[in-house]
Short mmCIF file of C-alpha atoms in Angstrom, two decimals:
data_model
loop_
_atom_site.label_atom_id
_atom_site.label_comp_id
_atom_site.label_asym_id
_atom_site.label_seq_id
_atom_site.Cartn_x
_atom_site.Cartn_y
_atom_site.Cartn_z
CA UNK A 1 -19.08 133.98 99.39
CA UNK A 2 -17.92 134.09 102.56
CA UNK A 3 -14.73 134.94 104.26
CA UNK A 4 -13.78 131.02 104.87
CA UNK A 5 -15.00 130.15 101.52
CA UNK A 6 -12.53 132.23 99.79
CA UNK A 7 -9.58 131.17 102.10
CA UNK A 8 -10.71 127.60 101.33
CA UNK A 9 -10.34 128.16 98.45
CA UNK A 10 -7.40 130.30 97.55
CA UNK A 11 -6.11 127.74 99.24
CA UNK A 12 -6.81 124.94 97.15
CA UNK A 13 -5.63 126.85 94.28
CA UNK A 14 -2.24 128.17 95.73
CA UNK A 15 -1.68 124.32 96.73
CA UNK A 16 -2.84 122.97 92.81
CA UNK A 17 0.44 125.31 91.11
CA UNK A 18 2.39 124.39 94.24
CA UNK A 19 1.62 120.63 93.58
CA UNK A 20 2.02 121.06 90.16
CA UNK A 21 5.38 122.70 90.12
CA UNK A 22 6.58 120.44 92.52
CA UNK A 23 5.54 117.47 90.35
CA UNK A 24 7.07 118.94 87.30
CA UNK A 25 10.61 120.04 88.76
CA UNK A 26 11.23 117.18 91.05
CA UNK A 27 9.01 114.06 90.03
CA UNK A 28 5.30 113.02 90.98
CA UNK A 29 4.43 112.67 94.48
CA UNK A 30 1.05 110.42 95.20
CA UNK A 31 0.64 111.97 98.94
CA UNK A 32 1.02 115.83 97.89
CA UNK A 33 -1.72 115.31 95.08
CA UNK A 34 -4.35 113.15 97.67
CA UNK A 35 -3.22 116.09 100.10
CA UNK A 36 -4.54 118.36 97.40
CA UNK A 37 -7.68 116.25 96.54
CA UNK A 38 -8.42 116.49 100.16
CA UNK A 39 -8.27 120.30 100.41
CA UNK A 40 -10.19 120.72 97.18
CA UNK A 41 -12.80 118.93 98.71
CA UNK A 42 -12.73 120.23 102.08
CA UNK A 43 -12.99 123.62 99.92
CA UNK A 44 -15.90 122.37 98.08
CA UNK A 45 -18.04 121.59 101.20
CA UNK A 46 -16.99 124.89 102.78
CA UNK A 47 -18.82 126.32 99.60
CA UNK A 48 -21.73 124.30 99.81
CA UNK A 49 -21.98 124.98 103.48
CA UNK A 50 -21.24 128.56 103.08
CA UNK A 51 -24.15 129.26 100.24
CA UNK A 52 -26.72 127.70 102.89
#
């Protein structure tokens, strides 16, 4: 794994329990959870990218 891969995806991760406390102490927000779906899959392709 490479050094972007796992900022890609600690990032991803830190922002799910970010999202998710935010959506369980103040209400659900639609645009923080696509902004999450985004960087999950932006971390995905880093991976798949990265393994080449």
């Amino acid at each position: 794994m490479t050094g972007a891969t796992r900022v890609m995806t600690a990032a991803a991760l830190a922002m799910l329990v970010l999202v998710t406390a935010y959506t369980v102490v103040v209400g659900d927000s639609g645009w923080l959870w696509l902004g999450w779906a985004t960087l999950a899959v932006l971390a995905g392709g880093t991976a798949l990218v990265g393994s080449r």
